[in-house]
Amino acid sequence: SETREDYDDKQVVSEIMARCFIPTRITTSSWEGFRFVGHEIRITEAMDCYGAVVWPSALVLCYFLETNAKQYNMVDKNVIEIGAGTGLVSIVASLLGAHVTATDLPELLGNLQYNISRNTKTKCKHLPQVKELSWGVALDKNFPKSSNNFDYILAADVVYAHPFLEELLVTFDHLCKETTTILWVMRFRLEKENKFVDRFKELFDLEEISSFPSLNIKLYKAVRKSRRSA
Ligand SMILES: C[S@@+](CC[C@H](N)C(=O)[O-])C[C@H]1O[C@@H](n2cnc3c(N)ncnc32)[C@H](O)[C@@H]1O
């Protein structure tokens, strides 16, 4: 028999997935469409790397930002996204009024900038910035602690079988001030990832906000440990 939780999971997941549509006309340029915050967002995916497609975790985070816009108000907030990939989450945060810096590895930035410009120009209060951020690399130089002032750090599906998990943790630590809230969507694939969650918990107070068992996805909120969670 189906539990209440299974039912909610299926309902919400089908609602989240329904935000994605494929263009009906055959065009020469290929893109995928997404509907969030009253906008039709067109995302071009590149086929050559991990970050070049939109992952379900990104949809979960976009949906969360849209449906919790009161409690997690993005208007005029300073937001950084790490591992932004195609940029969908950054675009949604911008459409919600945030001041966004979208970051990823250098090879992703061309496509990321393209998607962001195309979907935010003339639609957003603050034009998003696109910047290189390779986890753990030159953080002091490119993101000096003295000028970091992020209200939110957004991360969707950044933990998987890659060799930079420690660097990823260092990056969260570097960017996160006492007043920063991390919204992190995690897709569980392997045992290794549970270890990352344990390491993460050494530095941050982690709270599970929602869980989508059918996708193996959890949405977490985290704040720096020294701070009393609100
Ligand atoms: C699974 S994809 C998720 C992309 C996007 N957030 C989404 O959910 O659709 C992981 C992202 O992390 C980025 N990434 C992987 N290793 C990285 C590193 N060492 N430094 C910075 N970004 C990295 C990838 O380029 C990719 O965009």
Coordinates of N, CA and C and ligand atoms in Angstrom, one line a residue:
S1 N 0.8 -1.2 0.0 CA 0.0 0.0 0.0 C 0.9 1.3 0.0
E2 N 0.4 2.3 -0.6 CA 1.1 3.5 -0.8 C 1.0 4.4 0.5
T3 N 2.2 4.8 0.9 CA 2.1 5.7 2.1 C 1.9 7.1 1.6
R4 N 1.6 8.0 2.5 CA 1.3 9.4 2.3 C 2.6 10.0 1.6
E5 N 3.7 9.6 2.2 CA 5.0 10.2 1.7 C 5.3 9.8 0.2
D6 N 5.0 8.5 -0.1 CA 5.2 8.0 -1.5 C 4.3 8.8 -2.4
Y7 N 3.1 9.1 -1.9 CA 2.1 9.8 -2.7 C 2.6 11.2 -3.0
D8 N 3.0 11.9 -1.9 CA 3.5 13.2 -2.1 C 4.7 13.3 -3.0
D9 N 5.6 12.3 -2.8 CA 6.8 12.2 -3.7 C 6.4 12.2 -5.1
K10 N 5.5 11.3 -5.5 CA 5.1 11.1 -6.9 C 4.4 12.3 -7.4
Q11 N 3.6 12.9 -6.6 CA 2.8 14.1 -7.0 C 3.8 15.2 -7.3
V12 N 4.6 15.5 -6.3 CA 5.5 16.7 -6.5 C 6.5 16.4 -7.6
V13 N 7.1 15.2 -7.7 CA 8.1 14.9 -8.7 C 7.4 15.0 -10.1
S14 N 6.2 14.6 -10.3 CA 5.6 14.7 -11.6 C 5.3 16.2 -11.9
E15 N 5.0 17.0 -10.9 CA 4.8 18.4 -11.1 C 6.1 19.1 -11.5
I16 N 7.2 18.7 -10.8 CA 8.5 19.2 -11.1 C 8.9 18.9 -12.5
M17 N 8.8 17.6 -12.9 CA 9.2 17.2 -14.2 C 8.4 17.8 -15.3
A18 N 7.2 18.1 -15.0 CA 6.3 18.7 -16.0 C 6.7 20.1 -16.4
R19 N 7.7 20.7 -15.7 CA 8.1 22.0 -16.0 C 9.0 22.0 -17.2
C20 N 9.4 20.8 -17.6 CA 10.4 20.7 -18.8 C 9.6 20.3 -20.0
F21 N 9.9 21.0 -21.1 CA 9.2 20.7 -22.4 C 10.2 20.8 -23.5
I22 N 9.9 20.0 -24.6 CA 10.7 20.0 -25.7 C 10.0 20.8 -26.8
P23 N 10.7 21.6 -27.5 CA 10.1 22.5 -28.5 C 9.3 21.6 -29.6
T24 N 8.1 22.0 -30.0 CA 7.3 21.2 -30.9 C 7.8 21.4 -32.3
R25 N 8.3 22.5 -32.7 CA 8.8 22.7 -34.0 C 10.2 22.1 -34.1
I26 N 10.5 21.6 -35.2 CA 11.9 21.1 -35.4 C 12.7 22.3 -35.9
T27 N 13.7 22.6 -35.1 CA 14.5 23.8 -35.4 C 16.0 23.4 -35.6
T28 N 16.8 24.2 -36.1 CA 18.2 23.9 -36.3 C 18.9 24.0 -35.0
S29 N 18.6 24.9 -34.2 CA 19.2 25.0 -32.9 C 18.5 24.1 -31.9
S30 N 19.2 23.3 -31.1 CA 18.5 22.4 -30.2 C 18.5 23.0 -28.8
W31 N 17.4 23.0 -28.2 CA 17.3 23.5 -26.8 C 16.2 22.8 -26.1
E32 N 16.2 22.9 -24.8 CA 15.1 22.3 -24.0 C 14.4 23.5 -23.3
G33 N 13.1 23.4 -23.1 CA 12.4 24.5 -22.4 C 12.0 24.1 -21.0
F34 N 12.0 25.1 -20.2 CA 11.5 24.9 -18.8 C 10.6 26.1 -18.4
R35 N 9.6 25.8 -17.6 CA 8.7 26.8 -17.1 C 8.9 27.1 -15.7
F36 N 9.4 28.2 -15.3 CA 9.6 28.6 -13.9 C 9.3 30.1 -13.8
V37 N 8.8 30.5 -12.6 CA 8.4 31.8 -12.3 C 7.8 32.6 -13.5
G38 N 6.9 32.0 -14.2 CA 6.2 32.7 -15.2 C 7.0 32.9 -16.5
H39 N 8.1 32.3 -16.6 CA 9.0 32.5 -17.8 C 9.2 31.1 -18.5
E40 N 9.4 31.3 -19.8 CA 9.8 30.1 -20.6 C 11.3 30.2 -20.7
I41 N 12.0 29.3 -20.2 CA 13.5 29.4 -20.1 C 14.0 28.4 -21.2
R42 N 14.9 28.9 -22.0 CA 15.4 28.0 -23.1 C 16.9 27.7 -22.8
I43 N 17.1 26.4 -22.6 CA 18.5 25.9 -22.3 C 19.1 25.1 -23.4
T44 N 20.3 25.6 -23.8 CA 21.1 24.8 -24.8 C 22.0 23.9 -24.0
E45 N 22.0 22.7 -24.4 CA 22.9 21.7 -23.7 C 24.1 21.4 -24.6
A46 N 25.2 21.2 -24.1 CA 26.3 20.8 -24.9 C 26.5 19.3 -24.5
M47 N 26.9 18.5 -25.5 CA 26.9 17.1 -25.3 C 28.2 16.5 -24.7
D48 N 29.2 17.4 -24.6 CA 30.6 16.9 -24.3 C 30.9 16.7 -22.8
C49 N 30.1 17.2 -21.9 CA 30.5 17.0 -20.5 C 29.3 17.0 -19.5
Y50 N 29.6 16.6 -18.3 CA 28.7 16.4 -17.2 C 27.8 17.6 -17.0
G51 N 28.4 18.8 -17.0 CA 27.7 20.0 -16.7 C 26.9 20.5 -17.8
A52 N 26.9 19.8 -18.9 CA 26.3 20.4 -20.1 C 24.8 20.0 -20.3
V53 N 24.3 19.2 -19.4 CA 22.9 18.8 -19.4 C 22.2 19.3 -18.1
V54 N 20.9 19.5 -18.2 CA 20.2 19.8 -17.0 C 19.9 18.6 -16.2
W55 N 20.3 18.5 -15.0 CA 20.1 17.3 -14.1 C 18.9 17.5 -13.3
P56 N 18.2 16.4 -12.9 CA 17.0 16.5 -12.1 C 17.1 17.4 -10.9
S57 N 18.3 17.3 -10.2 CA 18.5 18.1 -9.0 C 18.3 19.6 -9.3
A58 N 18.7 20.0 -10.5 CA 18.5 21.4 -10.8 C 17.1 21.8 -10.9
L59 N 16.3 20.9 -11.4 CA 14.8 21.1 -11.5 C 14.2 21.2 -10.1
V60 N 14.7 20.3 -9.2 CA 14.2 20.3 -7.8 C 14.5 21.6 -7.2
L61 N 15.7 22.1 -7.4 CA 16.1 23.4 -6.7 C 15.3 24.6 -7.3
C62 N 15.1 24.6 -8.6 CA 14.3 25.6 -9.2 C 12.9 25.7 -8.7
Y63 N 12.4 24.5 -8.6 CA 11.0 24.3 -8.1 C 10.9 24.8 -6.7
F64 N 11.9 24.4 -5.9 CA 11.9 24.9 -4.5 C 12.0 26.4 -4.4
L65 N 12.9 27.0 -5.2 CA 13.1 28.5 -5.1 C 11.8 29.2 -5.5
E66 N 11.1 28.6 -6.5 CA 9.9 29.2 -7.0 C 8.8 29.1 -6.0
T67 N 8.6 27.9 -5.4 CA 7.5 27.7 -4.5 C 7.7 28.1 -3.1
N68 N 9.0 28.5 -2.8 CA 9.3 29.0 -1.4 C 9.8 30.4 -1.5
A69 N 9.4 31.1 -2.5 CA 9.9 32.5 -2.7 C 9.6 33.5 -1.5
K70 N 8.6 33.1 -0.7 CA 8.4 34.0 0.4 C 9.4 33.8 1.6
Q71 N 9.5 32.5 1.9 CA 10.4 32.1 3.0 C 11.9 32.3 2.6
Y72 N 12.2 32.0 1.4 CA 13.6 32.2 0.9 C 13.5 33.2 -0.2
N73 N 13.4 34.5 0.3 CA 13.2 35.6 -0.7 C 14.5 35.9 -1.3
M74 N 14.5 35.9 -2.7 CA 15.7 36.1 -3.4 C 15.9 37.6 -3.8
V75 N 14.9 38.4 -3.6 CA 15.0 39.8 -4.1 C 16.2 40.5 -3.5
D76 N 17.1 41.0 -4.4 CA 18.3 41.8 -4.0 C 19.3 41.0 -3.2
K77 N 19.1 39.7 -3.1 CA 20.0 38.8 -2.3 C 21.3 38.5 -3.1
N78 N 22.4 38.4 -2.4 CA 23.6 38.0 -3.1 C 23.7 36.5 -3.1
V79 N 23.8 36.0 -4.3 CA 23.7 34.5 -4.5 C 24.8 34.0 -5.4
I80 N 25.5 33.0 -5.0 CA 26.4 32.3 -5.8 C 26.0 30.9 -6.1
E81 N 26.1 30.4 -7.3 CA 25.9 29.0 -7.6 C 27.2 28.4 -8.0
I82 N 27.5 27.2 -7.4 CA 28.7 26.5 -7.8 C 28.3 25.3 -8.6
G83 N 29.1 24.9 -9.6 CA 28.8 23.8 -10.5 C 27.5 24.1 -11.2
A84 N 27.4 25.3 -11.7 CA 26.1 25.8 -12.3 C 25.7 25.1 -13.6
G85 N 26.6 24.5 -14.3 CA 26.3 23.7 -15.5 C 25.7 24.5 -16.6
T86 N 24.5 24.2 -16.9 CA 23.8 24.9 -18.0 C 23.2 26.3 -17.5
G87 N 23.1 26.5 -16.2 CA 22.7 27.8 -15.7 C 21.3 27.9 -15.3
L88 N 20.5 26.8 -15.4 CA 19.0 27.0 -15.1 C 18.7 27.5 -13.7
V89 N 19.4 27.0 -12.7 CA 19.2 27.4 -11.3 C 19.5 28.9 -11.2
S90 N 20.6 29.3 -11.7 CA 21.1 30.7 -11.6 C 20.1 31.6 -12.3
I91 N 19.5 31.1 -13.5 CA 18.5 31.9 -14.2 C 17.3 32.1 -13.4
V92 N 16.8 31.0 -12.7 CA 15.6 31.1 -11.9 C 15.8 32.1 -10.7
A93 N 17.0 31.9 -10.1 CA 17.3 32.8 -9.0 C 17.3 34.3 -9.4
S94 N 17.9 34.5 -10.6 CA 17.9 35.9 -11.2 C 16.5 36.4 -11.5
L95 N 15.7 35.5 -12.1 CA 14.3 35.9 -12.4 C 13.5 36.3 -11.1
L96 N 13.9 35.6 -10.0 CA 13.3 35.9 -8.7 C 13.9 37.2 -8.0
G97 N 14.8 37.8 -8.7 CA 15.3 39.1 -8.2 C 16.7 39.1 -7.5
A98 N 17.4 38.0 -7.5 CA 18.7 37.9 -6.9 C 19.8 38.5 -7.7
H99 N 20.8 38.8 -7.0 CA 22.1 39.3 -7.6 C 22.9 38.0 -7.8
V100 N 23.1 37.4 -8.9 CA 23.6 36.1 -9.0 C 25.0 36.0 -9.7
T101 N 25.9 35.2 -9.1 CA 27.1 34.9 -9.7 C 27.1 33.4 -10.0
A102 N 27.1 33.0 -11.3 CA 27.0 31.6 -11.7 C 28.4 31.2 -12.0
T103 N 28.8 30.0 -11.4 CA 30.2 29.6 -11.6 C 30.3 28.1 -12.0
D104 N 31.4 27.8 -12.7 CA 31.7 26.4 -13.0 C 33.1 26.4 -13.6
L105 N 33.5 25.2 -14.1 CA 34.8 25.0 -14.7 C 34.9 25.9 -16.0
P106 N 36.2 26.3 -16.3 CA 36.3 27.2 -17.5 C 35.7 26.7 -18.8
E107 N 35.8 25.4 -19.0 CA 35.2 24.8 -20.3 C 33.7 24.9 -20.4
L108 N 33.0 25.2 -19.3 CA 31.6 25.2 -19.3 C 31.1 26.7 -19.5
L109 N 32.0 27.6 -19.3 CA 31.5 29.0 -19.2 C 30.9 29.6 -20.4
G110 N 31.3 29.2 -21.6 CA 30.8 29.7 -22.8 C 29.3 29.4 -22.9
N111 N 28.9 28.1 -22.8 CA 27.5 27.7 -22.9 C 26.7 28.3 -21.7
L112 N 27.3 28.3 -20.5 CA 26.7 28.9 -19.4 C 26.3 30.4 -19.6
Q113 N 27.3 31.1 -20.1 CA 27.1 32.6 -20.4 C 26.0 32.7 -21.4
Y114 N 26.0 31.9 -22.4 CA 25.0 32.0 -23.5 C 23.6 31.8 -23.0
N115 N 23.4 30.7 -22.2 CA 22.1 30.4 -21.6 C 21.6 31.6 -20.7
I116 N 22.6 32.0 -19.9 CA 22.2 33.1 -18.9 C 21.8 34.4 -19.6
S117 N 22.6 34.8 -20.6 CA 22.3 36.0 -21.3 C 21.0 35.9 -22.0
R118 N 20.8 34.8 -22.7 CA 19.6 34.7 -23.5 C 18.3 34.7 -22.6
N119 N 18.4 34.2 -21.4 CA 17.2 34.1 -20.6 C 17.0 35.2 -19.5
T120 N 18.0 36.0 -19.4 CA 17.8 37.0 -18.3 C 17.8 38.5 -18.8
K121 N 18.4 38.7 -20.0 CA 18.5 40.0 -20.6 C 17.1 40.6 -20.6
T122 N 17.0 41.8 -20.1 CA 15.7 42.6 -20.0 C 14.6 42.0 -19.1
K123 N 14.9 40.9 -18.5 CA 13.9 40.2 -17.6 C 14.3 40.3 -16.1
C124 N 15.5 40.6 -15.8 CA 15.9 40.5 -14.5 C 16.3 41.9 -13.9
K125 N 16.1 42.0 -12.6 CA 16.5 43.2 -11.9 C 18.0 43.4 -11.9
H126 N 18.7 42.3 -11.7 CA 20.2 42.4 -11.7 C 20.7 41.4 -12.7
L127 N 21.6 41.9 -13.6 CA 22.1 41.0 -14.6 C 23.1 40.0 -13.9
P128 N 22.9 38.7 -14.1 CA 23.8 37.7 -13.5 C 25.2 37.8 -14.1
Q129 N 26.2 37.4 -13.2 CA 27.6 37.4 -13.6 C 28.0 35.9 -13.8
V130 N 28.9 35.7 -14.7 CA 29.4 34.3 -14.9 C 30.9 34.4 -14.6
K131 N 31.3 33.5 -13.8 CA 32.7 33.5 -13.4 C 33.3 32.1 -13.2
E132 N 34.5 31.9 -13.5 CA 35.2 30.6 -13.3 C 35.3 30.4 -11.8
L133 N 34.9 29.2 -11.4 CA 35.2 28.7 -10.0 C 35.5 27.2 -10.1
S134 N 36.7 26.9 -10.2 CA 37.1 25.5 -10.1 C 37.3 25.2 -8.6
W135 N 36.6 24.2 -8.1 CA 36.6 24.0 -6.7 C 38.0 23.9 -6.1
G136 N 38.2 24.7 -5.1 CA 39.5 24.6 -4.3 C 40.6 25.4 -5.0
V137 N 40.4 25.9 -6.2 CA 41.5 26.6 -6.9 C 41.4 28.1 -6.8
A138 N 42.5 28.7 -6.4 CA 42.7 30.1 -6.4 C 41.5 30.9 -5.7
L139 N 41.0 30.3 -4.7 CA 39.8 30.9 -4.0 C 40.2 32.3 -3.4
D140 N 41.3 32.3 -2.8 CA 41.7 33.6 -2.1 C 41.9 34.7 -3.1
K141 N 42.4 34.3 -4.3 CA 42.6 35.3 -5.4 C 41.3 35.7 -6.0
N142 N 40.5 34.8 -6.4 CA 39.3 35.1 -7.2 C 38.1 35.4 -6.4
F143 N 38.0 34.9 -5.2 CA 36.9 35.1 -4.3 C 37.4 35.5 -2.9
P144 N 38.1 36.6 -2.8 CA 38.7 36.9 -1.5 C 37.7 37.0 -0.4
K145 N 38.0 36.4 0.8 CA 37.1 36.3 1.9 C 36.5 37.6 2.3
S146 N 37.4 38.6 2.2 CA 36.9 40.0 2.7 C 35.8 40.5 1.8
S147 N 35.7 40.1 0.5 CA 34.7 40.6 -0.3 C 33.5 39.7 -0.5
N148 N 33.7 38.4 0.0 CA 32.5 37.5 -0.1 C 31.4 37.9 0.8
N149 N 30.2 38.0 0.3 CA 29.1 38.4 1.1 C 27.9 37.8 0.6
F150 N 27.9 36.5 0.6 CA 26.7 35.8 -0.1 C 25.7 35.4 1.0
D151 N 24.4 35.8 0.6 CA 23.3 35.4 1.4 C 23.0 33.9 1.2
Y152 N 23.2 33.5 -0.1 CA 22.9 32.1 -0.4 C 24.0 31.5 -1.3
I153 N 24.3 30.2 -1.0 CA 25.1 29.4 -1.9 C 24.2 28.3 -2.4
L154 N 24.1 28.3 -3.8 CA 23.2 27.2 -4.4 C 24.1 26.2 -5.0
A155 N 23.7 24.9 -4.8 CA 24.4 23.8 -5.4 C 23.5 22.7 -5.7
A156 N 23.5 22.2 -7.0 CA 22.6 21.1 -7.4 C 23.5 20.0 -8.0
D157 N 23.5 18.9 -7.4 CA 24.1 17.7 -8.0 C 25.6 17.9 -8.2
V158 N 26.3 18.4 -7.1 CA 27.7 18.6 -7.2 C 28.6 17.5 -6.6
V159 N 27.9 16.5 -6.0 CA 28.6 15.4 -5.3 C 28.3 14.1 -6.1
Y160 N 29.4 13.6 -6.7 CA 29.3 12.3 -7.4 C 30.7 11.8 -7.6
A161 N 30.9 10.8 -8.4 CA 32.2 10.2 -8.4 C 33.2 11.1 -9.1
H162 N 33.6 12.2 -8.6 CA 34.7 13.0 -9.1 C 35.8 13.1 -8.0
P163 N 37.0 13.4 -8.4 CA 38.1 13.4 -7.4 C 38.2 14.7 -6.7
F164 N 37.2 15.6 -6.7 CA 37.4 16.9 -6.0 C 36.5 17.1 -4.8
L165 N 36.1 16.0 -4.2 CA 35.2 16.2 -3.1 C 35.7 17.0 -1.9
E166 N 37.0 16.8 -1.6 CA 37.6 17.6 -0.6 C 37.7 19.1 -1.0
E167 N 38.0 19.3 -2.2 CA 38.1 20.7 -2.8 C 36.7 21.3 -2.8
L168 N 35.7 20.5 -3.0 CA 34.3 21.0 -3.0 C 33.9 21.5 -1.6
L169 N 34.4 20.7 -0.6 CA 34.1 21.1 0.8 C 34.8 22.3 1.2
V170 N 36.1 22.4 0.8 CA 36.9 23.6 1.0 C 36.2 24.9 0.4
T171 N 35.6 24.7 -0.8 CA 34.9 25.8 -1.5 C 33.7 26.2 -0.7
F172 N 32.9 25.3 -0.3 CA 31.7 25.6 0.6 C 32.2 26.4 1.8
D173 N 33.3 25.9 2.4 CA 33.8 26.6 3.6 C 34.3 28.0 3.3
H174 N 35.0 28.1 2.2 CA 35.5 29.4 1.8 C 34.4 30.5 1.6
L175 N 33.4 30.0 0.9 CA 32.3 31.0 0.4 C 31.3 31.3 1.5
C176 N 31.2 30.4 2.5 CA 30.2 30.5 3.5 C 30.5 31.4 4.7
K177 N 29.8 32.5 4.9 CA 30.0 33.3 6.1 C 29.0 32.9 7.2
E178 N 29.0 33.5 8.3 CA 28.1 33.3 9.4 C 26.6 33.5 8.9
T179 N 26.5 34.4 8.0 CA 25.1 34.8 7.6 C 24.6 34.1 6.3
T180 N 25.4 33.2 5.8 CA 25.1 32.6 4.6 C 24.2 31.3 4.8
T181 N 23.3 31.1 3.9 CA 22.5 29.9 3.9 C 22.9 29.1 2.6
I182 N 23.2 27.8 2.8 CA 23.5 27.0 1.7 C 22.2 26.2 1.3
L183 N 21.8 26.2 0.1 CA 20.7 25.3 -0.4 C 21.3 24.3 -1.3
W184 N 21.3 23.1 -0.9 CA 22.1 22.1 -1.7 C 21.2 20.9 -2.0
V185 N 21.1 20.6 -3.3 CA 20.3 19.4 -3.7 C 21.3 18.3 -4.1
M186 N 21.1 17.2 -3.4 CA 22.0 16.1 -3.5 C 21.3 14.9 -4.1
R187 N 21.9 14.3 -5.1 CA 21.4 13.1 -5.7 C 22.3 11.9 -5.2
F188 N 21.7 11.0 -4.6 CA 22.5 9.9 -4.0 C 22.7 8.8 -5.0
R189 N 23.9 8.4 -5.3 CA 24.2 7.4 -6.3 C 25.1 6.3 -5.6
L190 N 26.1 6.7 -4.9 CA 27.0 5.7 -4.3 C 27.3 6.0 -2.8
E191 N 27.8 4.9 -2.2 CA 28.2 5.0 -0.8 C 29.1 6.2 -0.4
K192 N 30.0 6.4 -1.3 CA 31.0 7.5 -1.2 C 30.3 8.8 -0.8
E193 N 29.2 9.0 -1.3 CA 28.5 10.3 -1.1 C 28.0 10.4 0.3
N194 N 27.7 9.3 0.9 CA 27.2 9.4 2.3 C 28.4 9.9 3.2
K195 N 29.6 9.5 2.8 CA 30.8 10.0 3.5 C 30.9 11.5 3.4
F196 N 30.7 12.0 2.2 CA 30.8 13.4 2.0 C 29.8 14.1 2.9
V197 N 28.6 13.6 3.0 CA 27.6 14.2 3.9 C 28.1 14.3 5.3
D198 N 28.7 13.2 5.7 CA 29.3 13.2 7.1 C 30.4 14.3 7.3
R199 N 31.3 14.4 6.3 CA 32.3 15.4 6.3 C 31.7 16.8 6.3
F200 N 30.7 17.0 5.5 CA 30.0 18.2 5.4 C 29.4 18.6 6.8
K201 N 28.9 17.6 7.5 CA 28.2 17.9 8.8 C 29.2 18.3 9.9
E202 N 30.5 18.0 9.6 CA 31.5 18.5 10.6 C 31.6 20.0 10.6
L203 N 31.4 20.6 9.4 CA 31.5 22.1 9.3 C 30.2 22.8 9.4
F204 N 29.1 22.1 9.0 CA 27.8 22.8 8.8 C 26.7 22.1 9.5
D205 N 25.8 22.9 10.0 CA 24.5 22.3 10.5 C 23.6 22.0 9.3
L206 N 23.3 20.8 9.2 CA 22.6 20.3 8.0 C 21.2 20.0 8.3
E207 N 20.2 20.5 7.5 CA 18.8 20.2 7.8 C 18.2 19.7 6.5
E208 N 17.6 18.5 6.5 CA 16.9 18.0 5.3 C 15.6 18.7 5.2
I209 N 15.4 19.4 4.1 CA 14.1 20.2 3.8 C 13.1 19.3 3.1
S210 N 13.6 18.6 2.0 CA 12.7 17.7 1.4 C 13.4 16.5 0.8
S211 N 12.6 15.5 0.5 CA 13.2 14.3 0.0 C 12.3 13.7 -1.1
F212 N 13.0 13.3 -2.2 CA 12.2 12.7 -3.3 C 12.8 11.3 -3.6
P213 N 12.3 10.3 -2.8 CA 12.9 9.0 -2.9 C 12.9 8.4 -4.4
S214 N 11.9 8.8 -5.1 CA 11.8 8.2 -6.5 C 12.9 8.8 -7.4
L215 N 13.5 9.9 -7.0 CA 14.7 10.4 -7.7 C 16.0 10.2 -7.0
N216 N 15.9 9.6 -5.8 CA 17.1 9.6 -4.9 C 17.7 10.9 -4.6
I217 N 16.8 11.9 -4.5 CA 17.3 13.3 -4.3 C 16.8 13.8 -2.9
K218 N 17.7 14.5 -2.3 CA 17.3 15.3 -1.1 C 17.7 16.7 -1.2
L219 N 16.9 17.6 -0.6 CA 17.2 19.0 -0.6 C 17.6 19.4 0.8
Y220 N 18.8 19.9 1.0 CA 19.3 20.3 2.3 C 19.4 21.8 2.4
K221 N 19.3 22.3 3.6 CA 19.7 23.6 4.0 C 20.8 23.5 5.0
A222 N 21.8 24.4 4.8 CA 22.9 24.3 5.8 C 23.4 25.7 6.2
V223 N 23.8 25.8 7.4 CA 24.5 27.0 7.9 C 25.8 26.6 8.6
R224 N 26.7 27.6 8.7 CA 27.9 27.3 9.4 C 27.7 26.9 10.8
K225 N 28.5 26.0 11.3 CA 28.2 25.3 12.6 C 28.2 26.3 13.8
S226 N 29.0 27.3 13.8 CA 29.1 28.1 14.9 C 27.9 28.9 15.2
R227 N 27.0 29.0 14.1 CA 25.8 29.8 14.2 C 24.7 29.0 14.7
R228 N 23.9 29.6 15.6 CA 22.6 28.9 16.0 C 21.7 28.9 14.9
S229 N 21.2 27.7 14.5 CA 20.2 27.7 13.4 C 18.9 28.3 13.8
A230 N 18.4 29.0 12.9 CA 17.1 29.8 13.2 C 15.9 28.9 13.2
Ligands
LIG1 C1 26.2 16.8 -12.4 S1 26.6 18.4 -13.0 C2 25.3 19.4 -12.3 C3 25.1 20.6 -13.1 C4 23.9 21.5 -12.7 N1 24.1 22.0 -11.3 C5 22.6 20.8 -12.7 O1 22.2 20.3 -11.7 O2 22.1 20.6 -13.8 C6 28.0 18.8 -12.0 C7 28.6 20.2 -12.2 O3 29.7 20.4 -11.4 C8 30.8 20.9 -12.2 N2 32.1 20.5 -11.7 C9 32.6 19.3 -11.6 N3 33.8 19.3 -11.1 C10 34.1 20.6 -10.8 C11 35.2 21.3 -10.2 N4 36.3 20.6 -9.9 N5 35.1 22.6 -10.1 C12 34.0 23.3 -10.4 N6 32.9 22.7 -11.0 C13 33.0 21.4 -11.2 C14 30.5 20.3 -13.6 O4 31.2 21.1 -14.6 C15 29.0 20.4 -13.7 O5 28.5 21.6 -14.1

